Amino acid sequence: MEFNIALLKGDGIGPEIVDSAVAVLERTAEKFGHKFSFTPYLIGGCAFDAAGVPLPQETVDGCLASDSVLLGAVGGPKWDNLPGNMRPEKALLGIRSALGLFTNLRPAKLYPALRDASPLRADIVSQGFDIMIVRELTGGIYFGERGKRTGKYGEEAYDTEAYSRMEIERIGRVAFDTAMKRNKKLTSIDKANVLETSRLWREIMHKMSEEYPEVEYSDMLVDNAAMQLVRNPRQFDVIVTSNMFGDILSDEASQITGSIGMLASASLGASTRGMYEPIHGSAPDIAGQNKANPIATVLSAAMMLRYSFSLAKEADAIEAAVDSVLAAGYRTADLLGGAEGTPLSCTEMTEKIIEAL
Ligand code: NAD
């Protein structure tokens, strides 16, 4: 099969890690008889330097014309003092909304070989865990009405959370379908004891669960969920939650895997086109030194094959190659931490993954 992939390398380590993922995709295409073509576009600080805006129209048009988008990371100290609408990070919100991406899928997996990297006690993580967080991405309090006004105690600021039935049903559908493709277990996280939006959320999720009798469905309050994630992460398989709760819980879930350089993500909309990116930033402290861990971006590329191109066998092959390289003891510097051993460079780790493929 043939697919066109837009590459948004971005800033800092972005170009290094995207080049790694492209090399792995090219090897995968060769092995399985596909053709992937890649077109780079500017985003973030490099786009500001070249075109005066962090998200040029050409980039938006190129992404819209592609089958899917692979993003590295944006931002860095050079652009920190730009006004808000010119900041590299602003381009991320812009491209997500231009592509209509309302779902964020964030796997948080603790690889058995990296168990020691988790900050949790060994008895809690001895068997690893594998959680998929489905976060609503374009609604809720981050997009609601906001402002400043004079209230009962003088100056005050406010933000509003609103969710429509359509938005909840849409994300609920993605979550139940994702659960059906995994272990058929879904936890919906809300704050229905306090928030009206959560009560509507819960009512709709319950109704939808009747359509998925095979899925073991449950609700959990967000404060309890934050606690359960560190007490017993293995109890979770797929989690679905609102934009703000998902923002916070997915960072917590990634932190307990202990390795930010390993975690992938996918943003999806109504079409098969998605945007795939590592969850980490542009790591300016190690940019240009060939030290970055490319695995989060390589696993993001595997998610692209699975969710946008329906190439499950090919995605499995990339994930298995990463598993085997880690099991063989190969580590980039971030995975070694302070432990003994010689770290692999970004390109050496990429070569090991390609060999394993
Ligand atoms: P960061 O994720 O870039 O870095 C945090 C720490 O993790 C650093 O020590 C870094 O060296 C390390 N790290 C991150 N990814 C790594 C990898 N693949 N391999 C090895 N080590 C890795 O977060 P930050 O320092 O808070 O932010 C740096 C810049 O990135 C900022 O400008 C921020 O706004 C931006 N940022 C962008 C995105 C994005 O593009 N999606 C996300 C978060 C932050």
mmCIF file of C-alpha atoms and ligand atoms in Angstrom:
data_model
loop_
_atom_site.group_PDB
_atom_site.id
_atom_site.type_symbol
_atom_site.label_atom_id
_atom_site.label_comp_id
_atom_site.label_asym_id
_atom_site.label_seq_id
_atom_site.Cartn_x
_atom_site.Cartn_y
_atom_site.Cartn_z
ATOM 1 C CA MET A 1 0.000 0.000 0.000
ATOM 2 C CA GLU A 2 1.064 3.638 -0.515
ATOM 3 C CA PHE A 3 0.816 6.449 2.000
ATOM 4 C CA ASN A 4 1.928 10.113 2.090
ATOM 5 C CA ILE A 5 3.238 11.226 5.456
ATOM 6 C CA ALA A 6 3.745 14.883 6.405
ATOM 7 C CA LEU A 7 6.804 15.351 8.628
ATOM 8 C CA LEU A 8 6.788 18.177 11.173
ATOM 9 C CA LYS A 9 10.261 17.855 12.661
ATOM 10 C CA GLY A 10 10.086 21.078 14.680
ATOM 11 C CA ASP A 11 12.808 22.263 17.041
ATOM 12 C CA GLY A 12 15.495 20.951 19.399
ATOM 13 C CA ILE A 13 15.779 17.158 19.170
ATOM 14 C CA GLY A 14 12.739 17.080 16.822
ATOM 15 C CA PRO A 15 14.750 16.596 13.594
ATOM 16 C CA GLU A 16 16.930 13.817 15.122
ATOM 17 C CA ILE A 17 14.047 11.733 16.453
ATOM 18 C CA VAL A 18 11.848 12.181 13.369
ATOM 19 C CA ASP A 19 14.755 11.070 11.146
ATOM 20 C CA SER A 20 15.026 7.924 13.309
ATOM 21 C CA ALA A 21 11.334 7.152 12.960
ATOM 22 C CA VAL A 22 11.528 7.699 9.184
ATOM 23 C CA ALA A 23 14.430 5.226 8.952
ATOM 24 C CA VAL A 24 12.376 2.639 10.887
ATOM 25 C CA LEU A 25 9.314 3.286 8.694
ATOM 26 C CA GLU A 26 11.410 2.886 5.537
ATOM 27 C CA ARG A 27 12.723 -0.463 6.752
ATOM 28 C CA THR A 28 9.151 -1.527 7.646
ATOM 29 C CA ALA A 29 7.903 -0.534 4.185
ATOM 30 C CA GLU A 30 10.691 -2.535 2.564
ATOM 31 C CA LYS A 31 10.008 -5.607 4.729
ATOM 32 C CA PHE A 32 6.233 -5.618 4.173
ATOM 33 C CA GLY A 33 6.115 -4.322 0.584
ATOM 34 C CA HIS A 34 4.617 -0.841 1.145
ATOM 35 C CA LYS A 35 5.596 2.607 -0.093
ATOM 36 C CA PHE A 36 5.706 5.562 2.294
ATOM 37 C CA SER A 37 6.571 9.016 0.949
ATOM 38 C CA PHE A 38 7.596 11.803 3.291
ATOM 39 C CA THR A 39 7.187 15.579 2.879
ATOM 40 C CA PRO A 40 8.692 17.902 5.504
ATOM 41 C CA TYR A 41 6.934 21.111 6.625
ATOM 42 C CA LEU A 42 7.982 23.783 9.115
ATOM 43 C CA ILE A 43 6.360 24.160 12.550
ATOM 44 C CA GLY A 44 7.305 25.889 15.801
ATOM 45 C CA GLY A 45 10.353 28.060 16.371
ATOM 46 C CA CYS A 46 12.025 27.109 13.073
ATOM 47 C CA ALA A 47 8.846 28.163 11.233
ATOM 48 C CA PHE A 48 8.817 31.480 13.107
ATOM 49 C CA ASP A 49 12.443 32.089 12.075
ATOM 50 C CA ALA A 50 11.817 31.217 8.429
ATOM 51 C CA ALA A 51 8.284 32.490 7.844
ATOM 52 C CA GLY A 52 7.482 34.829 10.758
ATOM 53 C CA VAL A 53 4.709 32.593 12.179
ATOM 54 C CA PRO A 54 4.899 29.314 14.120
ATOM 55 C CA LEU A 55 2.294 27.613 11.905
ATOM 56 C CA PRO A 56 2.540 28.678 8.237
ATOM 57 C CA GLN A 57 -0.524 28.070 6.049
ATOM 58 C CA GLU A 58 1.637 25.878 3.795
ATOM 59 C CA THR A 59 2.148 23.504 6.734
ATOM 60 C CA VAL A 60 -1.589 23.300 7.441
ATOM 61 C CA ASP A 61 -2.348 22.689 3.744
ATOM 62 C CA GLY A 62 0.398 20.054 3.488
ATOM 63 C CA CYS A 63 -0.913 18.182 6.528
ATOM 64 C CA LEU A 64 -4.488 18.324 5.214
ATOM 65 C CA ALA A 65 -3.286 16.859 1.909
ATOM 66 C CA SER A 66 -1.385 14.009 3.611
ATOM 67 C CA ASP A 67 -2.569 10.597 4.820
ATOM 68 C CA SER A 68 -1.093 11.261 8.254
ATOM 69 C CA VAL A 69 1.267 13.504 10.187
ATOM 70 C CA LEU A 70 4.372 12.684 12.228
ATOM 71 C CA LEU A 71 5.535 15.422 14.609
ATOM 72 C CA GLY A 72 8.794 15.712 16.568
ATOM 73 C CA ALA A 73 8.572 18.541 19.116
ATOM 74 C CA VAL A 74 8.529 22.327 19.172
ATOM 75 C CA GLY A 75 9.906 25.101 21.357
ATOM 76 C CA GLY A 76 13.105 26.189 23.017
ATOM 77 C CA PRO A 77 14.634 29.057 24.996
ATOM 78 C CA LYS A 78 15.291 31.071 21.818
ATOM 79 C CA TRP A 79 11.541 31.639 21.368
ATOM 80 C CA ASP A 80 10.439 31.819 25.029
ATOM 81 C CA ASN A 81 9.969 35.587 25.039
ATOM 82 C CA LEU A 82 7.773 35.847 21.949
ATOM 83 C CA PRO A 83 4.197 37.049 22.457
ATOM 84 C CA GLY A 84 1.686 34.238 23.219
ATOM 85 C CA ASN A 85 0.256 33.866 19.706
ATOM 86 C CA MET A 86 3.758 33.596 18.163
ATOM 87 C CA ARG A 87 5.046 30.977 20.631
ATOM 88 C CA PRO A 88 6.018 27.645 19.038
ATOM 89 C CA GLU A 89 3.623 25.755 21.361
ATOM 90 C CA LYS A 90 0.713 27.782 19.961
ATOM 91 C CA ALA A 91 1.277 25.984 16.648
ATOM 92 C CA LEU A 92 0.356 22.674 18.298
ATOM 93 C CA LEU A 93 -3.117 23.886 19.282
ATOM 94 C CA GLY A 94 -3.467 25.412 15.798
ATOM 95 C CA ILE A 95 -2.575 22.267 13.877
ATOM 96 C CA ARG A 96 -4.739 20.029 16.130
ATOM 97 C CA SER A 97 -7.722 22.246 15.565
ATOM 98 C CA ALA A 98 -7.043 22.643 11.784
ATOM 99 C CA LEU A 99 -6.983 18.847 11.480
ATOM 100 C CA GLY A 100 -10.106 18.437 13.673
ATOM 101 C CA LEU A 101 -8.319 16.146 16.137
ATOM 102 C CA PHE A 102 -10.659 15.639 19.098
ATOM 103 C CA THR A 103 -9.140 12.495 20.602
ATOM 104 C CA ASN A 104 -5.782 12.000 22.230
ATOM 105 C CA LEU A 105 -4.606 8.423 22.715
ATOM 106 C CA ARG A 106 -1.754 8.092 25.172
ATOM 107 C CA PRO A 107 -0.397 4.685 26.022
ATOM 108 C CA ALA A 108 1.478 4.409 29.331
ATOM 109 C CA LYS A 109 3.300 1.129 29.289
ATOM 110 C CA LEU A 110 5.905 -0.065 31.745
ATOM 111 C CA TYR A 111 8.216 -2.404 29.865
ATOM 112 C CA PRO A 112 9.341 -5.341 32.015
ATOM 113 C CA ALA A 113 12.976 -4.562 31.033
ATOM 114 C CA LEU A 114 12.620 -0.989 32.358
ATOM 115 C CA ARG A 115 10.907 -1.838 35.647
ATOM 116 C CA ASP A 116 13.697 -0.224 37.654
ATOM 117 C CA ALA A 117 13.017 3.143 35.982
ATOM 118 C CA SER A 118 9.571 3.416 37.627
ATOM 119 C CA PRO A 119 9.458 5.550 40.771
ATOM 120 C CA LEU A 120 6.888 3.097 42.193
ATOM 121 C CA ARG A 121 7.834 0.301 44.616
ATOM 122 C CA ALA A 122 9.027 -2.926 43.007
ATOM 123 C CA ASP A 123 6.108 -4.956 44.426
ATOM 124 C CA ILE A 124 3.619 -2.602 42.724
ATOM 125 C CA VAL A 125 5.229 -2.735 39.276
ATOM 126 C CA SER A 126 6.822 -6.189 39.292
ATOM 127 C CA GLN A 127 4.441 -7.357 36.553
ATOM 128 C CA GLY A 128 4.565 -4.109 34.517
ATOM 129 C CA PHE A 129 1.399 -2.350 33.304
ATOM 130 C CA ASP A 130 -0.112 -1.261 30.025
ATOM 131 C CA ILE A 131 -2.695 1.541 30.130
ATOM 132 C CA MET A 132 -4.302 3.436 27.232
ATOM 133 C CA ILE A 133 -5.664 6.869 28.131
ATOM 134 C CA VAL A 134 -8.317 8.259 25.775
ATOM 135 C CA ARG A 135 -8.469 12.008 26.417
ATOM 136 C CA GLU A 136 -11.004 14.414 24.926
ATOM 137 C CA LEU A 137 -8.898 17.075 23.229
ATOM 138 C CA THR A 138 -10.977 19.950 21.864
ATOM 139 C CA GLY A 139 -13.690 20.636 24.460
ATOM 140 C CA GLY A 140 -14.143 21.286 28.165
ATOM 141 C CA ILE A 141 -12.608 23.971 30.329
ATOM 142 C CA TYR A 142 -9.587 24.619 28.070
ATOM 143 C CA PHE A 143 -11.917 25.855 25.338
ATOM 144 C CA GLY A 144 -14.813 27.298 27.384
ATOM 145 C CA GLU A 145 -15.733 30.894 28.044
ATOM 146 C CA ARG A 146 -13.191 32.693 30.216
ATOM 147 C CA GLY A 147 -12.398 36.150 31.408
ATOM 148 C CA LYS A 148 -11.906 38.576 34.248
ATOM 149 C CA ARG A 149 -14.594 40.468 36.097
ATOM 150 C CA THR A 150 -15.432 42.064 39.390
ATOM 151 C CA GLY A 151 -16.982 39.559 41.769
ATOM 152 C CA LYS A 152 -18.035 39.382 45.406
ATOM 153 C CA TYR A 153 -14.432 39.857 46.617
ATOM 154 C CA GLY A 154 -13.286 42.290 43.892
ATOM 155 C CA GLU A 155 -11.155 41.241 40.912
ATOM 156 C CA GLU A 156 -11.676 37.625 39.853
ATOM 157 C CA ALA A 157 -10.951 35.369 36.870
ATOM 158 C CA TYR A 158 -13.129 32.537 35.605
ATOM 159 C CA ASP A 159 -13.017 29.590 33.183
ATOM 160 C CA THR A 160 -16.030 27.504 32.215
ATOM 161 C CA GLU A 161 -16.348 23.811 31.535
ATOM 162 C CA ALA A 162 -18.996 22.815 28.991
ATOM 163 C CA TYR A 163 -19.508 19.502 27.190
ATOM 164 C CA SER A 164 -22.192 18.778 24.643
ATOM 165 C CA ARG A 165 -23.885 15.395 24.258
ATOM 166 C CA MET A 166 -22.267 15.140 20.786
ATOM 167 C CA GLU A 167 -18.745 15.673 22.151
ATOM 168 C CA ILE A 168 -19.199 13.097 24.911
ATOM 169 C CA GLU A 169 -20.742 10.500 22.603
ATOM 170 C CA ARG A 170 -17.963 11.029 20.063
ATOM 171 C CA ILE A 171 -15.129 10.438 22.550
ATOM 172 C CA GLY A 172 -17.104 7.631 24.234
ATOM 173 C CA ARG A 173 -17.351 5.811 20.902
ATOM 174 C CA VAL A 174 -13.570 5.996 20.407
ATOM 175 C CA ALA A 175 -13.012 4.713 23.951
ATOM 176 C CA PHE A 176 -15.384 1.733 23.710
ATOM 177 C CA ASP A 177 -13.972 0.815 20.273
ATOM 178 C CA THR A 178 -10.436 1.047 21.667
ATOM 179 C CA ALA A 179 -11.432 -1.189 24.598
ATOM 180 C CA MET A 180 -12.858 -3.748 22.140
ATOM 181 C CA LYS A 181 -9.466 -3.841 20.351
ATOM 182 C CA ARG A 182 -7.616 -4.383 23.641
ATOM 183 C CA ASN A 183 -8.714 -6.254 26.786
ATOM 184 C CA LYS A 184 -12.370 -5.123 26.793
ATOM 185 C CA LYS A 185 -12.053 -3.162 30.005
ATOM 186 C CA LEU A 186 -12.921 0.562 30.247
ATOM 187 C CA THR A 187 -12.853 2.997 33.165
ATOM 188 C CA SER A 188 -14.529 6.375 32.672
ATOM 189 C CA ILE A 189 -13.128 9.058 34.964
ATOM 190 C CA ASP A 190 -15.176 12.075 36.038
ATOM 191 C CA LYS A 191 -16.156 14.207 39.010
ATOM 192 C CA ALA A 192 -19.869 13.420 38.940
ATOM 193 C CA ASN A 193 -20.287 14.054 42.682
ATOM 194 C CA VAL A 194 -19.654 17.779 42.032
ATOM 195 C CA LEU A 195 -19.744 18.740 38.342
ATOM 196 C CA GLU A 196 -22.815 18.941 36.131
ATOM 197 C CA THR A 197 -20.698 18.238 33.002
ATOM 198 C CA SER A 198 -19.481 15.039 34.687
ATOM 199 C CA ARG A 199 -23.052 13.955 35.442
ATOM 200 C CA LEU A 200 -23.988 14.276 31.761
ATOM 201 C CA TRP A 201 -20.705 12.538 30.849
ATOM 202 C CA ARG A 202 -21.513 9.620 33.176
ATOM 203 C CA GLU A 203 -25.131 9.312 31.998
ATOM 204 C CA ILE A 204 -24.010 9.113 28.345
ATOM 205 C CA MET A 205 -21.178 6.641 29.039
ATOM 206 C CA HIS A 206 -23.608 4.367 30.922
ATOM 207 C CA LYS A 207 -26.081 4.430 28.058
ATOM 208 C CA MET A 208 -23.306 3.680 25.584
ATOM 209 C CA SER A 209 -22.021 0.773 27.673
ATOM 210 C CA GLU A 210 -25.298 -1.029 26.889
ATOM 211 C CA GLU A 211 -24.171 -1.161 23.253
ATOM 212 C CA TYR A 212 -20.911 -2.849 24.308
ATOM 213 C CA PRO A 213 -21.981 -5.735 26.574
ATOM 214 C CA GLU A 214 -18.567 -7.382 26.181
ATOM 215 C CA VAL A 215 -16.763 -4.389 27.680
ATOM 216 C CA GLU A 216 -16.316 -4.479 31.454
ATOM 217 C CA TYR A 217 -17.260 -0.856 32.180
ATOM 218 C CA SER A 218 -16.837 1.147 35.392
ATOM 219 C CA ASP A 219 -16.789 4.781 36.584
ATOM 220 C CA MET A 220 -14.248 6.334 38.906
ATOM 221 C CA LEU A 221 -13.997 9.781 40.475
ATOM 222 C CA VAL A 222 -10.905 11.654 39.341
ATOM 223 C CA ASP A 223 -9.446 12.118 42.844
ATOM 224 C CA ASN A 224 -9.688 8.391 43.467
ATOM 225 C CA ALA A 225 -8.221 7.679 39.999
ATOM 226 C CA ALA A 226 -5.146 9.823 40.737
ATOM 227 C CA MET A 227 -4.614 7.708 43.867
ATOM 228 C CA GLN A 228 -5.374 4.323 42.255
ATOM 229 C CA LEU A 229 -2.860 4.996 39.459
ATOM 230 C CA VAL A 230 0.009 4.931 41.941
ATOM 231 C CA ARG A 231 -1.549 2.330 44.275
ATOM 232 C CA ASN A 232 -2.299 -0.303 41.639
ATOM 233 C CA PRO A 233 -1.819 0.770 37.987
ATOM 234 C CA ARG A 234 -2.449 -2.761 36.719
ATOM 235 C CA GLN A 235 -6.170 -2.454 37.498
ATOM 236 C CA PHE A 236 -6.526 -0.126 34.465
ATOM 237 C CA ASP A 237 -6.651 -1.013 30.805
ATOM 238 C CA VAL A 238 -8.443 1.731 28.806
ATOM 239 C CA ILE A 239 -9.307 5.010 30.550
ATOM 240 C CA VAL A 240 -11.589 7.663 29.027
ATOM 241 C CA THR A 241 -11.777 11.159 30.447
ATOM 242 C CA SER A 242 -12.264 14.852 29.750
ATOM 243 C CA ASN A 243 -9.650 17.268 28.439
ATOM 244 C CA MET A 244 -8.366 18.643 31.760
ATOM 245 C CA PHE A 245 -8.568 15.397 33.769
ATOM 246 C CA GLY A 246 -6.848 13.620 30.865
ATOM 247 C CA ASP A 247 -4.094 16.227 30.724
ATOM 248 C CA ILE A 248 -3.260 15.668 34.392
ATOM 249 C CA LEU A 249 -3.782 11.894 34.633
ATOM 250 C CA SER A 250 -1.841 11.132 31.445
ATOM 251 C CA ASP A 251 1.182 12.997 32.823
ATOM 252 C CA GLU A 252 0.861 11.051 36.071
ATOM 253 C CA ALA A 253 0.595 7.767 34.146
ATOM 254 C CA SER A 254 3.631 8.587 32.016
ATOM 255 C CA GLN A 255 5.669 9.568 35.056
ATOM 256 C CA ILE A 256 5.105 6.186 36.736
ATOM 257 C CA THR A 257 6.644 4.454 33.712
ATOM 258 C CA GLY A 258 9.768 6.437 34.605
ATOM 259 C CA SER A 259 10.918 7.099 31.054
ATOM 260 C CA ILE A 260 9.667 10.144 29.177
ATOM 261 C CA GLY A 261 11.747 9.199 26.123
ATOM 262 C CA MET A 262 9.611 6.064 25.620
ATOM 263 C CA LEU A 263 6.059 7.396 25.446
ATOM 264 C CA ALA A 264 4.131 7.845 22.212
ATOM 265 C CA SER A 265 0.815 9.512 21.470
ATOM 266 C CA ALA A 266 -1.795 9.800 18.757
ATOM 267 C CA SER A 267 -4.322 12.554 18.088
ATOM 268 C CA LEU A 268 -7.281 11.465 15.999
ATOM 269 C CA GLY A 269 -10.363 13.009 14.447
ATOM 270 C CA ALA A 270 -13.274 11.831 12.363
ATOM 271 C CA SER A 271 -11.123 10.729 9.397
ATOM 272 C CA THR A 272 -8.272 8.214 9.400
ATOM 273 C CA ARG A 273 -5.718 11.047 9.264
ATOM 274 C CA GLY A 274 -4.075 11.514 12.638
ATOM 275 C CA MET A 275 -1.136 13.308 14.156
ATOM 276 C CA TYR A 276 1.436 11.187 15.925
ATOM 277 C CA GLU A 277 4.063 12.528 18.296
ATOM 278 C CA PRO A 278 6.169 11.666 21.332
ATOM 279 C CA ILE A 279 4.816 13.102 24.592
ATOM 280 C CA HIS A 280 8.124 14.729 25.509
ATOM 281 C CA GLY A 281 9.255 18.189 24.422
ATOM 282 C CA SER A 282 12.145 19.412 22.302
ATOM 283 C CA ALA A 283 14.794 18.724 25.001
ATOM 284 C CA PRO A 284 16.954 21.786 24.166
ATOM 285 C CA ASP A 285 19.533 20.626 26.753
ATOM 286 C CA ILE A 286 20.579 17.684 24.544
ATOM 287 C CA ALA A 287 19.593 18.958 21.079
ATOM 288 C CA GLY A 288 22.110 18.384 18.279
ATOM 289 C CA GLN A 289 24.199 15.981 20.396
ATOM 290 C CA ASN A 290 22.858 12.677 19.010
ATOM 291 C CA LYS A 291 21.877 11.692 22.577
ATOM 292 C CA ALA A 292 18.068 11.707 22.307
ATOM 293 C CA ASN A 293 16.078 8.542 22.814
ATOM 294 C CA PRO A 294 14.202 7.999 19.521
ATOM 295 C CA ILE A 295 11.877 5.265 20.893
ATOM 296 C CA ALA A 296 8.873 7.499 21.727
ATOM 297 C CA THR A 297 8.848 8.773 18.141
ATOM 298 C CA VAL A 298 9.420 5.313 16.673
ATOM 299 C CA LEU A 299 6.473 4.000 18.740
ATOM 300 C CA SER A 300 4.393 7.000 17.596
ATOM 301 C CA ALA A 301 5.120 5.924 14.013
ATOM 302 C CA ALA A 302 3.951 2.400 14.933
ATOM 303 C CA MET A 303 0.699 3.906 16.263
ATOM 304 C CA MET A 304 0.297 5.700 12.911
ATOM 305 C CA LEU A 305 0.514 2.382 11.098
ATOM 306 C CA ARG A 306 -2.035 0.817 13.497
ATOM 307 C CA TYR A 307 -4.630 3.603 13.791
ATOM 308 C CA SER A 308 -4.386 5.561 10.520
ATOM 309 C CA PHE A 309 -3.280 2.917 8.022
ATOM 310 C CA SER A 310 -4.769 -0.255 9.627
ATOM 311 C CA LEU A 311 -1.363 -1.958 9.304
ATOM 312 C CA ALA A 312 -1.532 -3.886 12.588
ATOM 313 C CA LYS A 313 1.035 -6.545 11.656
ATOM 314 C CA GLU A 314 3.560 -3.873 10.715
ATOM 315 C CA ALA A 315 2.894 -1.923 13.953
ATOM 316 C CA ASP A 316 3.314 -5.144 15.963
ATOM 317 C CA ALA A 317 6.653 -5.741 14.228
ATOM 318 C CA ILE A 318 8.016 -2.303 15.209
ATOM 319 C CA GLU A 319 6.816 -2.703 18.803
ATOM 320 C CA ALA A 320 8.334 -6.180 19.007
ATOM 321 C CA ALA A 321 11.653 -4.829 17.655
ATOM 322 C CA VAL A 322 11.690 -2.159 20.401
ATOM 323 C CA ASP A 323 10.849 -4.821 23.026
ATOM 324 C CA SER A 324 13.688 -7.057 21.887
ATOM 325 C CA VAL A 325 16.264 -4.251 21.782
ATOM 326 C CA LEU A 326 15.350 -3.273 25.365
ATOM 327 C CA ALA A 327 15.314 -6.891 26.523
ATOM 328 C CA ALA A 328 18.823 -7.292 25.040
ATOM 329 C CA GLY A 329 19.938 -4.504 27.389
ATOM 330 C CA TYR A 330 20.513 -1.650 24.911
ATOM 331 C CA ARG A 331 19.876 1.771 26.479
ATOM 332 C CA THR A 332 20.125 5.436 25.505
ATOM 333 C CA ALA A 333 21.528 7.750 28.197
ATOM 334 C CA ASP A 334 18.114 8.735 29.602
ATOM 335 C CA LEU A 335 17.217 5.067 30.189
ATOM 336 C CA LEU A 336 20.495 4.320 31.942
ATOM 337 C CA GLY A 337 19.965 7.126 34.446
ATOM 338 C CA GLY A 338 22.938 6.886 36.749
ATOM 339 C CA ALA A 339 23.351 3.130 36.211
ATOM 340 C CA GLU A 340 26.481 1.548 34.767
ATOM 341 C CA GLY A 341 26.746 0.815 31.059
ATOM 342 C CA THR A 342 27.613 2.495 27.795
ATOM 343 C CA PRO A 343 24.733 4.518 26.399
ATOM 344 C CA LEU A 344 23.806 4.220 22.737
ATOM 345 C CA SER A 345 23.451 7.374 20.676
ATOM 346 C CA CYS A 346 20.186 8.223 18.933
ATOM 347 C CA THR A 347 21.454 6.829 15.622
ATOM 348 C CA GLU A 348 22.898 3.683 17.249
ATOM 349 C CA MET A 349 19.577 2.937 18.983
ATOM 350 C CA THR A 350 17.811 3.454 15.644
ATOM 351 C CA GLU A 351 20.180 0.999 13.963
ATOM 352 C CA LYS A 352 19.527 -1.618 16.678
ATOM 353 C CA ILE A 353 15.755 -1.298 16.161
ATOM 354 C CA ILE A 354 16.181 -1.600 12.392
ATOM 355 C CA GLU A 355 18.386 -4.693 12.836
ATOM 356 C CA ALA A 356 15.758 -6.251 15.101
ATOM 357 C CA LEU A 357 13.099 -5.593 12.458
HETATM 358 P P1 NAD B 1 11.270 18.151 27.612
HETATM 359 O O1 NAD B 1 10.358 16.982 27.509
HETATM 360 O O2 NAD B 1 11.743 18.738 26.341
HETATM 361 O O3 NAD B 1 12.550 17.750 28.486
HETATM 362 C C1 NAD B 1 12.479 17.339 29.848
HETATM 363 C C2 NAD B 1 13.724 16.498 30.182
HETATM 364 O O4 NAD B 1 13.606 15.224 29.548
HETATM 365 C C3 NAD B 1 15.026 17.104 29.653
HETATM 366 O O5 NAD B 1 16.055 16.835 30.565
HETATM 367 C C4 NAD B 1 15.282 16.365 28.355
HETATM 368 O O6 NAD B 1 16.651 16.272 28.014
HETATM 369 C C5 NAD B 1 14.683 14.999 28.657
HETATM 370 N N1 NAD B 1 14.156 14.361 27.445
HETATM 371 C C6 NAD B 1 12.994 14.650 26.802
HETATM 372 N N2 NAD B 1 12.850 13.883 25.716
HETATM 373 C C7 NAD B 1 13.924 13.094 25.671
HETATM 374 C C8 NAD B 1 14.358 12.069 24.764
HETATM 375 N N3 NAD B 1 13.659 11.702 23.677
HETATM 376 N N4 NAD B 1 15.535 11.444 25.009
HETATM 377 C C9 NAD B 1 16.271 11.778 26.087
HETATM 378 N N5 NAD B 1 15.916 12.716 26.978
HETATM 379 C C10 NAD B 1 14.763 13.374 26.766
HETATM 380 O O7 NAD B 1 10.498 19.244 28.480
HETATM 381 P P2 NAD B 1 10.913 20.756 28.850
HETATM 382 O O8 NAD B 1 12.387 20.818 29.108
HETATM 383 O O9 NAD B 1 9.971 21.157 29.886
HETATM 384 O O10 NAD B 1 10.587 21.594 27.545
HETATM 385 C C11 NAD B 1 11.537 21.944 26.546
HETATM 386 C C12 NAD B 1 10.835 22.661 25.403
HETATM 387 O O11 NAD B 1 9.903 21.743 24.783
HETATM 388 C C13 NAD B 1 9.996 23.850 25.856
HETATM 389 O O12 NAD B 1 10.134 24.866 24.908
HETATM 390 C C14 NAD B 1 8.564 23.317 25.882
HETATM 391 O O13 NAD B 1 7.607 24.301 25.690
HETATM 392 C C15 NAD B 1 8.603 22.350 24.710
HETATM 393 N N6 NAD B 1 7.598 21.270 24.757
HETATM 394 C C16 NAD B 1 7.097 20.882 23.559
HETATM 395 C C17 NAD B 1 6.204 19.822 23.508
HETATM 396 C C18 NAD B 1 5.727 19.377 22.160
HETATM 397 O O14 NAD B 1 6.284 19.770 21.161
HETATM 398 N N7 NAD B 1 4.701 18.544 22.101
HETATM 399 C C19 NAD B 1 5.824 19.171 24.686
HETATM 400 C C20 NAD B 1 6.376 19.579 25.898
HETATM 401 C C21 NAD B 1 7.284 20.642 25.926
#
